[in-house]
Amino acid sequence: SYVVTQSPSMSLAPGQTAKISCGGNNIGSKTVNWYQQRPGQAPVLVVYDDADRPSGIPDRFSGSNSGNTATLTIGRVEAGDEADYYCQVWESGRDHPVIFGGGTKLTVL
Amino acid sequence: QVQLVQSGAEMKKPGASVKVSCQASGYTFNGYYIHWVRQAPGQGLEWMGRINPNSGGANYAQKFQGRITVTRDTSIRTVYMDLSSLRPDDTAIYYCARVEAVGSFDFWGRGTLVTVSS
């Protein structure tokens, strides 16, 4: 089945820009969604359809998707952005249609 | 506002079954699939299955085939996830989430902790 790969962790200082990647074979042909999960909380949708933001999500969060890599970009990182971030795609026509990446832990120093 | 309210934590012995509920409110129940996703301690998200509340049709990840059943009761806007033959490695937080067709998981329940231990 389709596999998406995320780096396990990254650390940044406040104010820097985080680029969290999600790799997969020709992932640019799929639609990617991104979720933020703070410790002890349920996941929250932060980017859908590659690059759209739900209402209430700051415009510091943006997404892109091309070739073999989708990217979630968080501008001007804040302490409150410290969380695990998961990408998610659909694999149509399969018994296991929903694929999550392994998650990237963002630490704000 | 959209809410998915899940049942409380469960503690089960190996070999037992667990049934977790997810009650929806604040939107057209039949308009969105309900999915189940679990997260073992310190691990990532794992998709388990989904149900179409309109038809009742469900499909499941191959890993859970034969052990999982997802049903719904439209009269009380509630979806149930039944997992049988529990093992210690089924210890996890189980989330329900809604999805419009093949879109994004835009609302999630708070999760239900299921602990499997002898």
PDB file of C-alpha atoms in Angstrom:
ATOM      1  CA  SER A   1       0.000   0.000   0.000  1.00  0.00           C
ATOM      2  CA  TYR A   2       0.940   3.646  -0.354  1.00  0.00           C
ATOM      3  CA  VAL A   3       3.496   4.934   2.180  1.00  0.00           C
ATOM      4  CA  VAL A   4       4.072   8.503   3.337  1.00  0.00           C
ATOM      5  CA  THR A   5       7.219   9.421   5.215  1.00  0.00           C
ATOM      6  CA  GLN A   6       7.803  12.221   7.715  1.00  0.00           C
ATOM      7  CA  SER A   7      10.942  13.206   9.585  1.00  0.00           C
ATOM      8  CA  PRO A   8      10.462  12.271  13.252  1.00  0.00           C
ATOM      9  CA  SER A   9      11.369  15.609  14.789  1.00  0.00           C
ATOM     10  CA  MET A  10      12.557  19.155  14.368  1.00  0.00           C
ATOM     11  CA  SER A  11      13.509  21.960  16.732  1.00  0.00           C
ATOM     12  CA  LEU A  12      13.284  25.678  16.108  1.00  0.00           C
ATOM     13  CA  ALA A  13      13.560  28.920  18.031  1.00  0.00           C
ATOM     14  CA  PRO A  14      10.530  31.207  18.296  1.00  0.00           C
ATOM     15  CA  GLY A  15      10.109  33.415  15.257  1.00  0.00           C
ATOM     16  CA  GLN A  16      11.709  30.971  12.844  1.00  0.00           C
ATOM     17  CA  THR A  17       9.905  29.213  10.003  1.00  0.00           C
ATOM     18  CA  ALA A  18       9.124  25.507  10.224  1.00  0.00           C
ATOM     19  CA  LYS A  19       8.908  23.415   7.079  1.00  0.00           C
ATOM     20  CA  ILE A  20       7.510  19.971   7.803  1.00  0.00           C
ATOM     21  CA  SER A  21       7.682  17.554   4.894  1.00  0.00           C
ATOM     22  CA  CYS A  22       5.637  14.552   3.905  1.00  0.00           C
ATOM     23  CA  GLY A  23       7.188  12.349   1.238  1.00  0.00           C
ATOM     24  CA  GLY A  24       5.487   9.837  -1.013  1.00  0.00           C
ATOM     25  CA  ASN A  25       5.694   8.491  -4.535  1.00  0.00           C
ATOM     26  CA  ASN A  26       4.112  11.166  -6.743  1.00  0.00           C
ATOM     27  CA  ILE A  27       2.298  12.597  -3.732  1.00  0.00           C
ATOM     28  CA  GLY A  28       1.683  15.717  -5.807  1.00  0.00           C
ATOM     29  CA  SER A  29      -1.065  13.787  -7.589  1.00  0.00           C
ATOM     30  CA  LYS A  30      -2.883  13.256  -4.297  1.00  0.00           C
ATOM     31  CA  THR A  31      -4.625  15.657  -1.944  1.00  0.00           C
ATOM     32  CA  VAL A  32      -2.851  16.134   1.379  1.00  0.00           C
ATOM     33  CA  ASN A  33      -4.340  17.149   4.701  1.00  0.00           C
ATOM     34  CA  TRP A  34      -2.372  18.200   7.787  1.00  0.00           C
ATOM     35  CA  TYR A  35      -3.235  17.803  11.459  1.00  0.00           C
ATOM     36  CA  GLN A  36      -1.754  19.336  14.594  1.00  0.00           C
ATOM     37  CA  GLN A  37      -1.859  17.325  17.805  1.00  0.00           C
ATOM     38  CA  ARG A  38      -0.835  19.052  20.988  1.00  0.00           C
ATOM     39  CA  PRO A  39       0.110  16.839  23.967  1.00  0.00           C
ATOM     40  CA  GLY A  40      -2.911  15.179  25.512  1.00  0.00           C
ATOM     41  CA  GLN A  41      -5.327  16.529  22.907  1.00  0.00           C
ATOM     42  CA  ALA A  42      -7.141  15.232  19.859  1.00  0.00           C
ATOM     43  CA  PRO A  43      -5.786  16.118  16.417  1.00  0.00           C
ATOM     44  CA  VAL A  44      -6.911  19.362  14.812  1.00  0.00           C
ATOM     45  CA  LEU A  45      -7.102  19.995  11.076  1.00  0.00           C
ATOM     46  CA  VAL A  46      -4.769  22.862  10.135  1.00  0.00           C
ATOM     47  CA  VAL A  47      -4.487  22.532   6.336  1.00  0.00           C
ATOM     48  CA  TYR A  48      -6.752  20.669   3.913  1.00  0.00           C
ATOM     49  CA  ASP A  49      -6.720  20.063   0.175  1.00  0.00           C
ATOM     50  CA  ASP A  50      -2.964  20.711   0.071  1.00  0.00           C
ATOM     51  CA  ALA A  51      -3.104  24.410   0.868  1.00  0.00           C
ATOM     52  CA  ASP A  52      -6.433  25.575   2.329  1.00  0.00           C
ATOM     53  CA  ARG A  53      -6.923  26.606   5.937  1.00  0.00           C
ATOM     54  CA  PRO A  54     -10.024  25.914   8.015  1.00  0.00           C
ATOM     55  CA  SER A  55     -11.584  28.904   9.679  1.00  0.00           C
ATOM     56  CA  GLY A  56      -9.785  29.824  12.866  1.00  0.00           C
ATOM     57  CA  ILE A  57      -6.378  28.588  11.743  1.00  0.00           C
ATOM     58  CA  PRO A  58      -3.844  31.441  11.594  1.00  0.00           C
ATOM     59  CA  ASP A  59      -2.457  32.395   8.210  1.00  0.00           C
ATOM     60  CA  ARG A  60       0.999  31.516   9.547  1.00  0.00           C
ATOM     61  CA  PHE A  61       0.040  27.966   8.540  1.00  0.00           C
ATOM     62  CA  SER A  62       0.297  27.174   4.845  1.00  0.00           C
ATOM     63  CA  GLY A  63       0.710  24.108   2.669  1.00  0.00           C
ATOM     64  CA  SER A  64       2.077  23.066  -0.689  1.00  0.00           C
ATOM     65  CA  ASN A  65       2.281  19.825  -2.622  1.00  0.00           C
ATOM     66  CA  SER A  66       4.303  18.951  -5.707  1.00  0.00           C
ATOM     67  CA  GLY A  67       6.250  16.023  -7.066  1.00  0.00           C
ATOM     68  CA  ASN A  68       7.172  13.621  -4.272  1.00  0.00           C
ATOM     69  CA  THR A  69       6.873  16.047  -1.357  1.00  0.00           C
ATOM     70  CA  ALA A  70       4.080  17.890   0.431  1.00  0.00           C
ATOM     71  CA  THR A  71       5.094  20.604   2.870  1.00  0.00           C
ATOM     72  CA  LEU A  72       3.430  22.252   5.837  1.00  0.00           C
ATOM     73  CA  THR A  73       4.979  25.640   6.547  1.00  0.00           C
ATOM     74  CA  ILE A  74       4.526  27.416   9.861  1.00  0.00           C
ATOM     75  CA  GLY A  75       5.753  30.998   9.809  1.00  0.00           C
ATOM     76  CA  ARG A  76       6.956  32.869  12.913  1.00  0.00           C
ATOM     77  CA  VAL A  77       6.795  29.794  15.110  1.00  0.00           C
ATOM     78  CA  GLU A  78       5.417  30.316  18.628  1.00  0.00           C
ATOM     79  CA  ALA A  79       5.570  28.229  21.787  1.00  0.00           C
ATOM     80  CA  GLY A  80       1.938  27.217  21.219  1.00  0.00           C
ATOM     81  CA  ASP A  81       2.881  25.577  17.926  1.00  0.00           C
ATOM     82  CA  GLU A  82       4.836  22.877  19.763  1.00  0.00           C
ATOM     83  CA  ALA A  83       3.003  19.699  18.772  1.00  0.00           C
ATOM     84  CA  ASP A  84       3.039  16.613  16.604  1.00  0.00           C
ATOM     85  CA  TYR A  85       2.066  17.201  12.983  1.00  0.00           C
ATOM     86  CA  TYR A  86       0.625  14.487  10.759  1.00  0.00           C
ATOM     87  CA  CYS A  87       0.031  14.440   7.042  1.00  0.00           C
ATOM     88  CA  GLN A  88      -2.796  12.347   5.608  1.00  0.00           C
ATOM     89  CA  VAL A  89      -3.735  11.199   2.113  1.00  0.00           C
ATOM     90  CA  TRP A  90      -6.401   9.041   0.515  1.00  0.00           C
ATOM     91  CA  GLU A  91      -5.649   5.957  -1.517  1.00  0.00           C
ATOM     92  CA  SER A  92      -8.774   5.412  -3.544  1.00  0.00           C
ATOM     93  CA  GLY A  93      -9.990   1.968  -4.478  1.00  0.00           C
ATOM     94  CA  ARG A  94      -8.195   0.274  -1.619  1.00  0.00           C
ATOM     95  CA  ASP A  95      -9.433  -1.439   1.507  1.00  0.00           C
ATOM     96  CA  HIS A  96      -7.238   0.885   3.508  1.00  0.00           C
ATOM     97  CA  PRO A  97      -8.109   4.191   1.955  1.00  0.00           C
ATOM     98  CA  VAL A  98      -6.737   6.494   4.665  1.00  0.00           C
ATOM     99  CA  ILE A  99      -2.991   6.837   5.113  1.00  0.00           C
ATOM    100  CA  PHE A 100      -1.349   8.866   7.884  1.00  0.00           C
ATOM    101  CA  GLY A 101       2.283   9.811   7.993  1.00  0.00           C
ATOM    102  CA  GLY A 102       4.228   8.815  11.075  1.00  0.00           C
ATOM    103  CA  GLY A 103       4.164  12.343  12.448  1.00  0.00           C
ATOM    104  CA  THR A 104       6.756  15.053  13.054  1.00  0.00           C
ATOM    105  CA  LYS A 105       7.331  16.379  16.549  1.00  0.00           C
ATOM    106  CA  LEU A 106       7.959  20.116  16.453  1.00  0.00           C
ATOM    107  CA  THR A 107       9.818  21.458  19.461  1.00  0.00           C
ATOM    108  CA  VAL A 108       9.996  25.215  20.003  1.00  0.00           C
ATOM    109  CA  LEU A 109      13.175  25.968  21.913  1.00  0.00           C
TER     110      LEU A 109
ATOM    111  CA  GLN B   1     -21.576  23.808  16.852  1.00  0.00           C
ATOM    112  CA  VAL B   2     -20.262  20.469  15.656  1.00  0.00           C
ATOM    113  CA  GLN B   3     -19.570  18.013  18.463  1.00  0.00           C
ATOM    114  CA  LEU B   4     -18.526  14.381  18.598  1.00  0.00           C
ATOM    115  CA  VAL B   5     -18.941  13.111  22.142  1.00  0.00           C
ATOM    116  CA  GLN B   6     -17.282   9.813  22.933  1.00  0.00           C
ATOM    117  CA  SER B   7     -17.935   7.358  25.725  1.00  0.00           C
ATOM    118  CA  GLY B   8     -15.683   7.064  28.741  1.00  0.00           C
ATOM    119  CA  ALA B   9     -12.494   5.171  29.377  1.00  0.00           C
ATOM    120  CA  GLU B  10     -12.586   1.393  29.470  1.00  0.00           C
ATOM    121  CA  MET B  11     -10.403  -1.218  31.098  1.00  0.00           C
ATOM    122  CA  LYS B  12     -10.600  -4.709  29.625  1.00  0.00           C
ATOM    123  CA  LYS B  13      -8.909  -8.054  30.041  1.00  0.00           C
ATOM    124  CA  PRO B  14      -7.210  -9.805  27.118  1.00  0.00           C
ATOM    125  CA  GLY B  15      -9.721 -11.679  24.986  1.00  0.00           C
ATOM    126  CA  ALA B  16     -12.611  -9.408  25.886  1.00  0.00           C
ATOM    127  CA  SER B  17     -14.465  -6.981  23.621  1.00  0.00           C
ATOM    128  CA  VAL B  18     -14.986  -3.246  23.898  1.00  0.00           C
ATOM    129  CA  LYS B  19     -17.670  -1.020  22.422  1.00  0.00           C
ATOM    130  CA  VAL B  20     -16.937   2.693  22.101  1.00  0.00           C
ATOM    131  CA  SER B  21     -19.638   5.172  21.153  1.00  0.00           C
ATOM    132  CA  CYS B  22     -19.502   8.507  19.359  1.00  0.00           C
ATOM    133  CA  GLN B  23     -22.550  10.773  19.471  1.00  0.00           C
ATOM    134  CA  ALA B  24     -22.744  13.503  16.851  1.00  0.00           C
ATOM    135  CA  SER B  25     -24.498  16.839  17.086  1.00  0.00           C
ATOM    136  CA  GLY B  26     -24.529  20.219  15.386  1.00  0.00           C
ATOM    137  CA  TYR B  27     -24.615  19.023  11.769  1.00  0.00           C
ATOM    138  CA  THR B  28     -26.521  16.821   9.328  1.00  0.00           C
ATOM    139  CA  PHE B  29     -25.661  13.351  10.614  1.00  0.00           C
ATOM    140  CA  ASN B  30     -26.145  11.580   7.274  1.00  0.00           C
ATOM    141  CA  GLY B  31     -23.923  14.029   5.454  1.00  0.00           C
ATOM    142  CA  TYR B  32     -20.584  12.841   6.801  1.00  0.00           C
ATOM    143  CA  TYR B  33     -18.823   9.527   7.205  1.00  0.00           C
ATOM    144  CA  ILE B  34     -17.600   8.712  10.710  1.00  0.00           C
ATOM    145  CA  HIS B  35     -14.132   7.209  10.918  1.00  0.00           C
ATOM    146  CA  TRP B  36     -12.259   5.539  13.755  1.00  0.00           C
ATOM    147  CA  VAL B  37      -8.581   6.242  14.316  1.00  0.00           C
ATOM    148  CA  ARG B  38      -6.487   4.954  17.191  1.00  0.00           C
ATOM    149  CA  GLN B  39      -3.246   6.040  18.800  1.00  0.00           C
ATOM    150  CA  ALA B  40      -1.176   3.730  20.949  1.00  0.00           C
ATOM    151  CA  PRO B  41       0.889   5.342  23.725  1.00  0.00           C
ATOM    152  CA  GLY B  42       3.674   7.417  22.217  1.00  0.00           C
ATOM    153  CA  GLN B  43       2.762   6.326  18.692  1.00  0.00           C
ATOM    154  CA  GLY B  44       1.167   7.864  15.599  1.00  0.00           C
ATOM    155  CA  LEU B  45      -2.341   7.779  14.182  1.00  0.00           C
ATOM    156  CA  GLU B  46      -3.699   4.526  12.800  1.00  0.00           C
ATOM    157  CA  TRP B  47      -6.835   4.345  10.663  1.00  0.00           C
ATOM    158  CA  MET B  48      -9.218   1.552  11.605  1.00  0.00           C
ATOM    159  CA  GLY B  49     -12.419   1.926   9.614  1.00  0.00           C
ATOM    160  CA  ARG B  50     -15.385   4.052   8.622  1.00  0.00           C
ATOM    161  CA  ILE B  51     -19.131   3.990   8.269  1.00  0.00           C
ATOM    162  CA  ASN B  52     -21.548   5.763   6.000  1.00  0.00           C
ATOM    163  CA  PRO B  53     -24.307   6.835   8.404  1.00  0.00           C
ATOM    164  CA  ASN B  54     -26.736   7.117   5.522  1.00  0.00           C
ATOM    165  CA  SER B  55     -26.481   3.517   4.293  1.00  0.00           C
ATOM    166  CA  GLY B  56     -24.851   1.855   7.290  1.00  0.00           C
ATOM    167  CA  GLY B  57     -22.179   0.464   5.002  1.00  0.00           C
ATOM    168  CA  ALA B  58     -18.762   0.126   6.618  1.00  0.00           C
ATOM    169  CA  ASN B  59     -15.268  -0.818   5.590  1.00  0.00           C
ATOM    170  CA  TYR B  60     -12.258  -1.597   7.658  1.00  0.00           C
ATOM    171  CA  ALA B  61      -8.491  -1.666   7.553  1.00  0.00           C
ATOM    172  CA  GLN B  62      -7.275  -5.143   6.703  1.00  0.00           C
ATOM    173  CA  LYS B  63      -5.360  -5.285   9.976  1.00  0.00           C
ATOM    174  CA  PHE B  64      -8.625  -5.252  11.936  1.00  0.00           C
ATOM    175  CA  GLN B  65     -10.804  -7.343   9.611  1.00  0.00           C
ATOM    176  CA  GLY B  66     -12.683  -9.944  11.598  1.00  0.00           C
ATOM    177  CA  ARG B  67     -12.224  -8.098  14.903  1.00  0.00           C
ATOM    178  CA  ILE B  68     -13.892  -4.745  14.259  1.00  0.00           C
ATOM    179  CA  THR B  69     -17.509  -3.825  13.652  1.00  0.00           C
ATOM    180  CA  VAL B  70     -18.727  -0.267  13.181  1.00  0.00           C
ATOM    181  CA  THR B  71     -22.463   0.376  13.390  1.00  0.00           C
ATOM    182  CA  ARG B  72     -24.750   3.342  13.791  1.00  0.00           C
ATOM    183  CA  ASP B  73     -28.077   4.267  15.319  1.00  0.00           C
ATOM    184  CA  THR B  74     -29.478   7.159  13.326  1.00  0.00           C
ATOM    185  CA  SER B  75     -32.285   7.771  15.837  1.00  0.00           C
ATOM    186  CA  ILE B  76     -29.736   8.943  18.412  1.00  0.00           C
ATOM    187  CA  ARG B  77     -27.049  10.091  15.959  1.00  0.00           C
ATOM    188  CA  THR B  78     -24.552   7.668  17.426  1.00  0.00           C
ATOM    189  CA  VAL B  79     -21.852   5.500  15.887  1.00  0.00           C
ATOM    190  CA  TYR B  80     -20.364   2.497  17.663  1.00  0.00           C
ATOM    191  CA  MET B  81     -17.004   0.808  17.242  1.00  0.00           C
ATOM    192  CA  ASP B  82     -16.793  -2.731  18.551  1.00  0.00           C
ATOM    193  CA  LEU B  83     -13.356  -4.362  18.810  1.00  0.00           C
ATOM    194  CA  SER B  84     -13.123  -7.995  19.892  1.00  0.00           C
ATOM    195  CA  SER B  85     -10.394 -10.422  20.987  1.00  0.00           C
ATOM    196  CA  LEU B  86      -8.542  -7.601  22.683  1.00  0.00           C
ATOM    197  CA  ARG B  87      -4.804  -7.847  23.243  1.00  0.00           C
ATOM    198  CA  PRO B  88      -2.496  -5.696  25.373  1.00  0.00           C
ATOM    199  CA  ASP B  89      -1.243  -3.980  22.214  1.00  0.00           C
ATOM    200  CA  ASP B  90      -4.782  -2.733  21.577  1.00  0.00           C
ATOM    201  CA  THR B  91      -4.211  -0.344  24.473  1.00  0.00           C
ATOM    202  CA  ALA B  92      -4.712   3.043  22.853  1.00  0.00           C
ATOM    203  CA  ILE B  93      -6.804   6.160  22.616  1.00  0.00           C
ATOM    204  CA  TYR B  94      -9.606   5.597  20.123  1.00  0.00           C
ATOM    205  CA  TYR B  95     -10.885   8.638  18.244  1.00  0.00           C
ATOM    206  CA  CYS B  96     -13.926   9.131  16.073  1.00  0.00           C
ATOM    207  CA  ALA B  97     -13.807  11.827  13.432  1.00  0.00           C
ATOM    208  CA  ARG B  98     -16.108  13.024  10.701  1.00  0.00           C
ATOM    209  CA  VAL B  99     -15.223  13.248   7.034  1.00  0.00           C
ATOM    210  CA  GLU B 100     -17.260  14.533   4.123  1.00  0.00           C
ATOM    211  CA  ALA B 101     -16.841  11.850   1.445  1.00  0.00           C
ATOM    212  CA  VAL B 102     -13.085  11.699   0.768  1.00  0.00           C
ATOM    213  CA  GLY B 103     -12.212  15.038   2.303  1.00  0.00           C
ATOM    214  CA  SER B 104     -10.416  15.929   5.485  1.00  0.00           C
ATOM    215  CA  PHE B 105     -11.031  14.881   9.080  1.00  0.00           C
ATOM    216  CA  ASP B 106     -12.453  18.224  10.090  1.00  0.00           C
ATOM    217  CA  PHE B 107     -13.832  17.421  13.542  1.00  0.00           C
ATOM    218  CA  TRP B 108     -12.610  14.864  16.036  1.00  0.00           C
ATOM    219  CA  GLY B 109     -13.959  13.455  19.253  1.00  0.00           C
ATOM    220  CA  ARG B 110     -11.848  13.877  22.381  1.00  0.00           C
ATOM    221  CA  GLY B 111     -10.867  10.228  22.358  1.00  0.00           C
ATOM    222  CA  THR B 112     -11.576   7.191  24.510  1.00  0.00           C
ATOM    223  CA  LEU B 113      -8.767   5.446  26.347  1.00  0.00           C
ATOM    224  CA  VAL B 114      -9.025   1.674  26.183  1.00  0.00           C
ATOM    225  CA  THR B 115      -6.605  -0.207  28.401  1.00  0.00           C
ATOM    226  CA  VAL B 116      -6.144  -3.948  27.913  1.00  0.00           C
ATOM    227  CA  SER B 117      -4.407  -5.644  30.807  1.00  0.00           C
ATOM    228  CA  SER B 118      -4.685  -8.807  32.813  1.00  0.00           C
TER     229      SER B 118
END
